[in-house]
């Protein structure tokens, strides 16, 4: 079975081809138009998706060696995300589904981030706790089977990725900040400064206090000091962000007597987070999984992989072509 995955919930235009559960290709165009603004501008993102989709599709097809006529189903992200960008992807998918006479499987973006873990590790056992950390989400979810999700912790304010991106902007490091701060922190001293850890006694998260603390720290120091110590500041800041994430993930695992933990979403590409979670899981003899870095940030491979799992669970019949399929910007995985 060949599935075409389509993703456009934010600023990445992506198409992927999957055959019988294996990724044959994934093409991603990360829009550079937003860098100058220090954040994603929804209207610009929608227009860029419209322009990018034909060439991203061509690349994904060429790299996989298949043609459109080989496609058995299309999987598309229909929420959550920015309404304009989602609408472009959903309508592109519906156009393909209609013209090829194949079903279109609607995929929840957060579910796709979770199932990105199964691309290289198809035998992960349930139940597990997954920490979803991206630019828009920071959530702890207890998963007993595909489709059964219990939300057990979430951010009360900023998402972790949002906090990292905003601090990067305050430090004049550019957007998006995750990869930049990750690189700088590698040669920094995490003990250089101690920044606050939000809501230490809860499974919920808070990153706005940390962001404010960085704001005052930057105001208190001159630009030469900040420039000379940027690696140390990045390392100390990341130590705080990741401490909160790791502590709560293992607290949740203990509470739910769960022996398997997963990471998902753009921030799960972070090297400090990955190594802290591996260390802690090793000490507790627990299993830990995180996606390959190329499947952490937004991509259509995770969408195709999730659509495939849904078809295998529910049968292709359930996903007859539906011209009424619409974008759902505030789609939830569980309450
Ligand atoms: O999942 P994603 O691509 O988009 C959303 O669904 O939000 O996540 C994007 C977020 C951004 O905040 C970006 O700065 C962050 O993931 N990110 C990272 C790293 N790579 C991307 N954060 C920390 N370390 C990284 N290596
Ligand atoms: Zn995402």
PDB file of C-alpha atoms in Angstrom, residues 56 60 64 72-73 85-86 107 114 120 144 146-147 152 154 186 189 216 221 236 254 259 279 294 299 312:
ATOM      1  CA  UNK A  56       7.614  19.628  -2.989  1.00  0.00           C
ATOM      2  CA  UNK A  60       8.839  13.511  -3.067  1.00  0.00           C
ATOM      3  CA  UNK A  64      10.552   7.678  -4.145  1.00  0.00           C
ATOM      4  CA  UNK A  72      -3.600   4.143  -2.707  1.00  0.00           C
ATOM      5  CA  UNK A  73      -4.471   6.833  -0.127  1.00  0.00           C
ATOM      6  CA  UNK A  85      -1.841  26.934   6.116  1.00  0.00           C
ATOM      7  CA  UNK A  86      -4.039  23.967   7.136  1.00  0.00           C
ATOM      8  CA  UNK A 107      -4.509  13.174  10.583  1.00  0.00           C
ATOM      9  CA  UNK A 114       3.725  10.860  18.514  1.00  0.00           C
ATOM     10  CA  UNK A 120      12.130   3.550  12.977  1.00  0.00           C
ATOM     11  CA  UNK A 144      -2.816   2.866  26.129  1.00  0.00           C
ATOM     12  CA  UNK A 146      -3.750   4.157  19.183  1.00  0.00           C
ATOM     13  CA  UNK A 147      -6.641   6.591  19.649  1.00  0.00           C
ATOM     14  CA  UNK A 152      -2.031  14.291  32.160  1.00  0.00           C
ATOM     15  CA  UNK A 154       0.160  20.653  29.873  1.00  0.00           C
ATOM     16  CA  UNK A 186      27.196  22.421  23.413  1.00  0.00           C
ATOM     17  CA  UNK A 189      28.754  25.778  31.049  1.00  0.00           C
ATOM     18  CA  UNK A 216      15.575  40.865  33.151  1.00  0.00           C
ATOM     19  CA  UNK A 221      23.949  42.926  31.515  1.00  0.00           C
ATOM     20  CA  UNK A 236      22.177  27.498  31.589  1.00  0.00           C
ATOM     21  CA  UNK A 254       6.062   6.844  38.159  1.00  0.00           C
ATOM     22  CA  UNK A 259       8.005   1.673  31.949  1.00  0.00           C
ATOM     23  CA  UNK A 279      20.407   8.992  31.322  1.00  0.00           C
ATOM     24  CA  UNK A 294      14.558  14.653  10.656  1.00  0.00           C
ATOM     25  CA  UNK A 299       7.342  16.727   8.249  1.00  0.00           C
ATOM     26  CA  UNK A 312      -4.264  -0.819   9.304  1.00  0.00           C
TER      27      UNK A 312
END
